[in-house]
Amino acid sequence: MNDFSTAFGTAFSLMINLDSALVEIVGLSLHVSLTAVLFAALIGLPVGAAMALFRFPGRSIISVILSALMGLPPVVVGLFVYLLLSRAGPFGVLGLLFSPTAMIIAQTLLVTPIIAALTRQVIEDLWNEYEDQLRSLGAGPARALPTLLWDGRFSLITTILAGFGRASGEVGAVMIVGGNIDHVTRVMTTSIALEVSKGDLALALGLGIILIFLSIGVSGTAFLVRRMAEQRHG
Amino acid sequence: MITHKRHGPEILPLELIDVDYKAGGQRLIKDMTCSFNTSRRSVIIGPNGAGKSLFLRLCHGLLKPSSGSINWLGEGAQQGRDYITHRQAMVFQRPVMLRRSVVANIDYALSLKGISKQTRKDITESVLQRTGLRRKADHPARVLSGGEQQRLALARAWAMTPEVLFLDEPTANLDPAATHAVEEIITAIHGTGTCIIMTSHDLGQAKRMADDILFLHRGRLLEHAPVAEFFKNPQNDLAQAFVQGELLWWNRGQGSRNRPHKPKQNQHNNKQE
Ligand SMILES: Nc1ncnc2c1ncn2[C@@H]1O[C@H](COP(=O)(O)OP(=O)(O)OP(=O)(O)O)[C@@H](O)[C@H]1O
Ligand SMILES: [Mg+2]
């Protein structure tokens, strides 16, 4: 019990004093996850919208791949990226393994299917509602695509937040492709795992508390966005 | 006033020849043959499920007939599909509003026609004024009341300066004042030389608004006649019954609790009342 209270005390003082190790780890976490979510949104939004609006060859294959990827545990995605980036792998010459870039790639792979699948749902629903009207005004699916992305903006923001939640909370993929190297690839989740196994609870707790706040922040933002959408658009 | 005028050749008349529409293994529109001419007002009447909405959607090009043909015979029809689309507008049974402001809803529709920004602003201003929505210009369109949304749908259609305007029950669910307002707007649009093709459940409205009446029943066009002729002496006996307020329940295989006039079902219904 005593151990615990000291750990909590130390954790808070680390946070309040903006301990440099802690700040570095949180900074890298945010950098990796936000970049991954940015790329995932750049790929997932148009892909999801296209799947909702167009019939094209390979559409069902992409659909199957996306839903398979969506359910994959992060460690498996990590393993897959590891194999691609390792010295013997097809992209080994790039020397990316155990770098933040490798972690961004892995998390992008993790998050893209989620954003694509949710986007597809949002855009499909909107298209069902708008199709007659938009066609009547002379807009086919291609012209409708940007329109629907804009009109679905509130739901899509929630979608992107869900993606960020998955990225910032996962440990398996970044552990495997990043290697949890101090000052290089150590992020919040991997250092929690490490510190706990070393028996050093203070840093782990500090990071854990920050992750909880982050998670509350994400769902709080999602909530506010939804409420704003309801107020503005009924 | 509408500052923007319609240019270019007309696409009317519109002609339907033996049009059939099938969905879900059923023939929903059957052997439809008729035509529509410049600047007339046609009102389509008929019981629920008769195929009125399907008919409008077929004419407007949102549905393709399963067989038969729908042709625009005017000179303008030579100019291609986009031209034909932009010469028409439709107001749907349930208004479809984008998740944007009132102004942006109209502006978006105009931008699809490739109209320049300044002109869009002028047209938008003018149609909002004419439909009494200026005060609401910056409100989100979807928080407007049903009647206001219907007026906005009309304003948007008007902004398109269509040669042909399709309206699917434009006053369903509106109170008498709102109905009157909508009818005035439609009359004003017609006044700019637009051909009106609309559906209605309100026979009074049909009398007020129509030059011609089309009577649909179970996917068939049973009568197509000038309004005075139609209401004075409908040729078809189903149309006759419909006009006299005898709903077509006795022919639709369903009883009606409200109309115990028909002797055969009378006893049966009396028990329930
Ligand atoms: N896609 C579809 N598949 C199967 N049946 C359909 C489809 N669309 C419409 N129908 C049927 O076709 C019939 C005609 O529909 P429509 O909407 O044109 O009727 P309506 O005359 O406009 O009726 P209301 O007065 O109630 O608006 C209805 O019985 C409807 O159930
Ligand atoms: Mg209808």
mmCIF file of N, CA, C and O in Angstrom, chain B residues 213-262:
data_model
loop_
_atom_site.group_PDB
_atom_site.id
_atom_site.type_symbol
_atom_site.label_atom_id
_atom_site.label_comp_id
_atom_site.label_asym_id
_atom_site.label_seq_id
_atom_site.Cartn_x
_atom_site.Cartn_y
_atom_site.Cartn_z
ATOM 1 N N ILE B 213 -55.772 17.317 -65.831
ATOM 2 C CA ILE B 213 -55.736 16.329 -64.749
ATOM 3 C C ILE B 213 -55.339 14.978 -65.331
ATOM 4 O O ILE B 213 -55.807 14.584 -66.398
ATOM 5 N N LEU B 214 -54.437 14.279 -64.590
ATOM 6 C CA LEU B 214 -54.143 12.893 -64.930
ATOM 7 C C LEU B 214 -54.612 12.051 -63.760
ATOM 8 O O LEU B 214 -54.233 12.324 -62.610
ATOM 9 N N PHE B 215 -55.418 11.053 -64.031
ATOM 10 C CA PHE B 215 -55.892 10.194 -62.952
ATOM 11 C C PHE B 215 -55.188 8.838 -63.043
ATOM 12 O O PHE B 215 -55.306 8.117 -64.031
ATOM 13 N N LEU B 216 -54.435 8.519 -61.994
ATOM 14 C CA LEU B 216 -53.691 7.254 -61.955
ATOM 15 C C LEU B 216 -54.331 6.305 -60.962
ATOM 16 O O LEU B 216 -54.778 6.719 -59.889
ATOM 17 N N HIS B 217 -54.354 5.037 -61.325
ATOM 18 C CA HIS B 217 -54.859 4.030 -60.405
ATOM 19 C C HIS B 217 -54.111 2.734 -60.647
ATOM 20 O O HIS B 217 -54.060 2.247 -61.769
ATOM 21 N N ARG B 218 -53.504 2.221 -59.591
ATOM 22 C CA ARG B 218 -52.728 0.985 -59.700
ATOM 23 C C ARG B 218 -51.769 0.977 -60.888
ATOM 24 O O ARG B 218 -51.711 0.002 -61.632
ATOM 25 N N GLY B 219 -51.034 2.067 -61.024
ATOM 26 C CA GLY B 219 -49.997 2.102 -62.049
ATOM 27 C C GLY B 219 -50.492 2.383 -63.449
ATOM 28 O O GLY B 219 -49.705 2.357 -64.393
ATOM 29 N N ARG B 220 -51.788 2.605 -63.603
ATOM 30 C CA ARG B 220 -52.323 2.896 -64.938
ATOM 31 C C ARG B 220 -52.854 4.318 -65.011
ATOM 32 O O ARG B 220 -53.456 4.816 -64.062
ATOM 33 N N LEU B 221 -52.640 4.924 -66.177
ATOM 34 C CA LEU B 221 -53.237 6.231 -66.429
ATOM 35 C C LEU B 221 -54.643 5.978 -66.958
ATOM 36 O O LEU B 221 -54.822 5.532 -68.078
ATOM 37 N N LEU B 222 -55.647 6.243 -66.122
ATOM 38 C CA LEU B 222 -57.017 5.926 -66.532
ATOM 39 C C LEU B 222 -57.698 7.095 -67.222
ATOM 40 O O LEU B 222 -58.635 6.909 -67.980
ATOM 41 N N GLU B 223 -57.238 8.307 -66.921
ATOM 42 C CA GLU B 223 -57.867 9.446 -67.574
ATOM 43 C C GLU B 223 -56.904 10.631 -67.610
ATOM 44 O O GLU B 223 -56.164 10.870 -66.671
ATOM 45 N N HIS B 224 -56.923 11.339 -68.706
ATOM 46 C CA HIS B 224 -56.067 12.517 -68.891
ATOM 47 C C HIS B 224 -56.916 13.534 -69.623
ATOM 48 O O HIS B 224 -57.234 13.345 -70.791
ATOM 49 N N ALA B 225 -57.348 14.577 -68.909
ATOM 50 C CA ALA B 225 -58.312 15.491 -69.515
ATOM 51 C C ALA B 225 -58.140 16.899 -68.961
ATOM 52 O O ALA B 225 -57.593 17.083 -67.866
ATOM 53 N N PRO B 226 -58.601 17.913 -69.694
ATOM 54 C CA PRO B 226 -58.608 19.279 -69.164
ATOM 55 C C PRO B 226 -59.441 19.318 -67.884
ATOM 56 O O PRO B 226 -60.405 18.562 -67.739
ATOM 57 N N VAL B 227 -59.034 20.200 -66.975
ATOM 58 C CA VAL B 227 -59.572 20.152 -65.620
ATOM 59 C C VAL B 227 -61.102 20.284 -65.562
ATOM 60 O O VAL B 227 -61.777 19.530 -64.857
ATOM 61 N N ALA B 228 -61.655 21.227 -66.335
ATOM 62 C CA ALA B 228 -63.105 21.467 -66.261
ATOM 63 C C ALA B 228 -63.861 20.212 -66.704
ATOM 64 O O ALA B 228 -64.792 19.754 -66.018
ATOM 65 N N GLU B 229 -63.397 19.672 -67.820
ATOM 66 C CA GLU B 229 -64.001 18.457 -68.350
ATOM 67 C C GLU B 229 -63.917 17.312 -67.336
ATOM 68 O O GLU B 229 -64.893 16.609 -67.080
ATOM 69 N N PHE B 230 -62.745 17.161 -66.765
ATOM 70 C CA PHE B 230 -62.530 16.045 -65.845
ATOM 71 C C PHE B 230 -63.484 16.111 -64.665
ATOM 72 O O PHE B 230 -64.120 15.133 -64.305
ATOM 73 N N PHE B 231 -63.585 17.291 -64.059
ATOM 74 C CA PHE B 231 -64.404 17.355 -62.850
ATOM 75 C C PHE B 231 -65.905 17.384 -63.161
ATOM 76 O O PHE B 231 -66.723 16.981 -62.355
ATOM 77 N N LYS B 232 -66.245 17.867 -64.359
ATOM 78 C CA LYS B 232 -67.659 17.902 -64.719
ATOM 79 C C LYS B 232 -68.152 16.494 -65.024
ATOM 80 O O LYS B 232 -69.208 16.065 -64.550
ATOM 81 N N ASN B 233 -67.351 15.782 -65.765
ATOM 82 C CA ASN B 233 -67.856 14.513 -66.246
ATOM 83 C C ASN B 233 -66.725 13.514 -66.490
ATOM 84 O O ASN B 233 -66.336 13.259 -67.631
ATOM 85 N N PRO B 234 -66.176 12.948 -65.410
ATOM 86 C CA PRO B 234 -65.084 11.998 -65.605
ATOM 87 C C PRO B 234 -65.565 10.787 -66.413
ATOM 88 O O PRO B 234 -66.627 10.239 -66.124
ATOM 89 N N GLN B 235 -64.807 10.409 -67.412
ATOM 90 C CA GLN B 235 -65.202 9.299 -68.273
ATOM 91 C C GLN B 235 -65.056 7.958 -67.566
ATOM 92 O O GLN B 235 -65.877 7.072 -67.691
ATOM 93 N N ASN B 236 -63.985 7.831 -66.800
ATOM 94 C CA ASN B 236 -63.696 6.554 -66.166
ATOM 95 C C ASN B 236 -64.486 6.424 -64.862
ATOM 96 O O ASN B 236 -64.589 7.368 -64.086
ATOM 97 N N ASP B 237 -65.067 5.262 -64.615
ATOM 98 C CA ASP B 237 -65.919 5.162 -63.422
ATOM 99 C C ASP B 237 -65.123 5.178 -62.123
ATOM 100 O O ASP B 237 -65.604 5.653 -61.099
ATOM 101 N N LEU B 238 -63.887 4.727 -62.160
ATOM 102 C CA LEU B 238 -63.053 4.836 -60.956
ATOM 103 C C LEU B 238 -62.735 6.301 -60.668
ATOM 104 O O LEU B 238 -62.761 6.751 -59.518
ATOM 105 N N ALA B 239 -62.448 7.042 -61.732
ATOM 106 C CA ALA B 239 -62.181 8.474 -61.576
ATOM 107 C C ALA B 239 -63.420 9.154 -61.015
ATOM 108 O O ALA B 239 -63.334 10.000 -60.120
ATOM 109 N N GLN B 240 -64.564 8.762 -61.520
ATOM 110 C CA GLN B 240 -65.831 9.308 -61.048
ATOM 111 C C GLN B 240 -65.987 9.094 -59.538
ATOM 112 O O GLN B 240 -66.286 10.005 -58.786
ATOM 113 N N ALA B 241 -65.740 7.850 -59.142
ATOM 114 C CA ALA B 241 -65.859 7.519 -57.722
ATOM 115 C C ALA B 241 -64.878 8.335 -56.896
ATOM 116 O O ALA B 241 -65.218 8.863 -55.835
ATOM 117 N N PHE B 242 -63.674 8.461 -57.418
ATOM 118 C CA PHE B 242 -62.626 9.188 -56.698
ATOM 119 C C PHE B 242 -63.021 10.653 -56.526
ATOM 120 O O PHE B 242 -62.905 11.220 -55.439
ATOM 121 N N VAL B 243 -63.511 11.254 -57.566
ATOM 122 C CA VAL B 243 -63.894 12.661 -57.533
ATOM 123 C C VAL B 243 -65.057 12.884 -56.579
ATOM 124 O O VAL B 243 -65.118 13.886 -55.872
ATOM 125 N N GLN B 244 -65.973 11.909 -56.545
ATOM 126 C CA GLN B 244 -67.122 12.068 -55.665
ATOM 127 C C GLN B 244 -66.785 11.741 -54.215
ATOM 128 O O GLN B 244 -67.663 11.657 -53.369
ATOM 129 N N GLY B 245 -65.493 11.515 -53.973
ATOM 130 C CA GLY B 245 -65.074 11.305 -52.597
ATOM 131 C C GLY B 245 -65.268 9.879 -52.130
ATOM 132 O O GLY B 245 -65.069 9.565 -50.954
ATOM 133 N N GLU B 246 -65.682 8.994 -53.035
ATOM 134 C CA GLU B 246 -65.741 7.590 -52.645
ATOM 135 C C GLU B 246 -64.337 7.047 -52.838
ATOM 136 O O GLU B 246 -63.914 6.772 -53.945
ATOM 137 N N LEU B 247 -63.634 6.921 -51.759
ATOM 138 C CA LEU B 247 -62.261 6.431 -51.862
ATOM 139 C C LEU B 247 -62.296 5.058 -52.498
ATOM 140 O O LEU B 247 -63.311 4.368 -52.467
ATOM 141 N N LEU B 248 -61.172 4.688 -53.079
ATOM 142 C CA LEU B 248 -61.198 3.475 -53.892
ATOM 143 C C LEU B 248 -60.989 2.207 -53.080
ATOM 144 O O LEU B 248 -60.517 1.210 -53.568
ATOM 145 N N TRP B 249 -61.396 2.256 -51.836
ATOM 146 C CA TRP B 249 -61.124 1.103 -50.982
ATOM 147 C C TRP B 249 -61.826 -0.158 -51.458
ATOM 148 O O TRP B 249 -61.303 -1.240 -51.401
ATOM 149 N N TRP B 250 -63.025 0.009 -52.013
ATOM 150 C CA TRP B 250 -63.785 -1.174 -52.392
ATOM 151 C C TRP B 250 -63.151 -1.886 -53.566
ATOM 152 O O TRP B 250 -63.431 -3.018 -53.874
ATOM 153 N N ASN B 251 -62.239 -1.177 -54.235
ATOM 154 C CA ASN B 251 -61.591 -1.809 -55.371
ATOM 155 C C ASN B 251 -60.177 -2.248 -55.021
ATOM 156 O O ASN B 251 -59.453 -2.758 -55.835
ATOM 157 N N ARG B 252 -59.774 -2.027 -53.803
ATOM 158 C CA ARG B 252 -58.389 -2.297 -53.447
ATOM 159 C C ARG B 252 -58.273 -3.465 -52.483
ATOM 160 O O ARG B 252 -57.237 -3.714 -51.902
ATOM 161 N N GLY B 253 -59.380 -4.153 -52.323
ATOM 162 C CA GLY B 253 -59.339 -5.359 -51.508
ATOM 163 C C GLY B 253 -59.187 -5.075 -50.027
ATOM 164 O O GLY B 253 -58.752 -5.911 -49.260
ATOM 165 N N GLN B 254 -59.523 -3.836 -49.614
ATOM 166 C CA GLN B 254 -59.414 -3.519 -48.196
ATOM 167 C C GLN B 254 -60.669 -2.802 -47.737
ATOM 168 O O GLN B 254 -61.228 -2.000 -48.478
ATOM 169 N N GLY B 255 -61.104 -3.049 -46.565
ATOM 170 C CA GLY B 255 -62.268 -2.350 -46.047
ATOM 171 C C GLY B 255 -61.875 -0.976 -45.560
ATOM 172 O O GLY B 255 -60.724 -0.707 -45.284
ATOM 173 N N SER B 256 -62.841 -0.100 -45.463
ATOM 174 C CA SER B 256 -62.574 1.196 -44.885
ATOM 175 C C SER B 256 -63.604 1.459 -43.804
ATOM 176 O O SER B 256 -64.793 1.271 -44.011
ATOM 177 N N ARG B 257 -63.132 1.877 -42.675
ATOM 178 C CA ARG B 257 -64.052 2.129 -41.577
ATOM 179 C C ARG B 257 -64.769 3.460 -41.721
ATOM 180 O O ARG B 257 -65.787 3.707 -41.137
ATOM 181 N N ASN B 258 -64.189 4.343 -42.550
ATOM 182 C CA ASN B 258 -64.739 5.691 -42.604
ATOM 183 C C ASN B 258 -65.869 5.850 -43.611
ATOM 184 O O ASN B 258 -66.591 6.817 -43.584
ATOM 185 N N ARG B 259 -65.998 4.938 -44.536
ATOM 186 C CA ARG B 259 -66.935 5.132 -45.638
ATOM 187 C C ARG B 259 -67.869 3.944 -45.776
ATOM 188 O O ARG B 259 -67.722 3.128 -46.655
ATOM 189 N N PRO B 260 -68.827 3.834 -44.903
ATOM 190 C CA PRO B 260 -69.697 2.665 -44.959
ATOM 191 C C PRO B 260 -70.818 2.825 -45.981
ATOM 192 O O PRO B 260 -71.934 2.438 -45.727
ATOM 193 N N HIS B 261 -70.502 3.451 -47.150
ATOM 194 C CA HIS B 261 -71.559 3.711 -48.127
ATOM 195 C C HIS B 261 -71.912 2.497 -48.961
ATOM 196 O O HIS B 261 -73.047 2.291 -49.335
ATOM 197 N N LYS B 262 -70.921 1.725 -49.289
ATOM 198 C CA LYS B 262 -71.167 0.630 -50.235
ATOM 199 C C LYS B 262 -71.947 -0.482 -49.552
ATOM 200 O O LYS B 262 -71.553 -0.998 -48.518
#
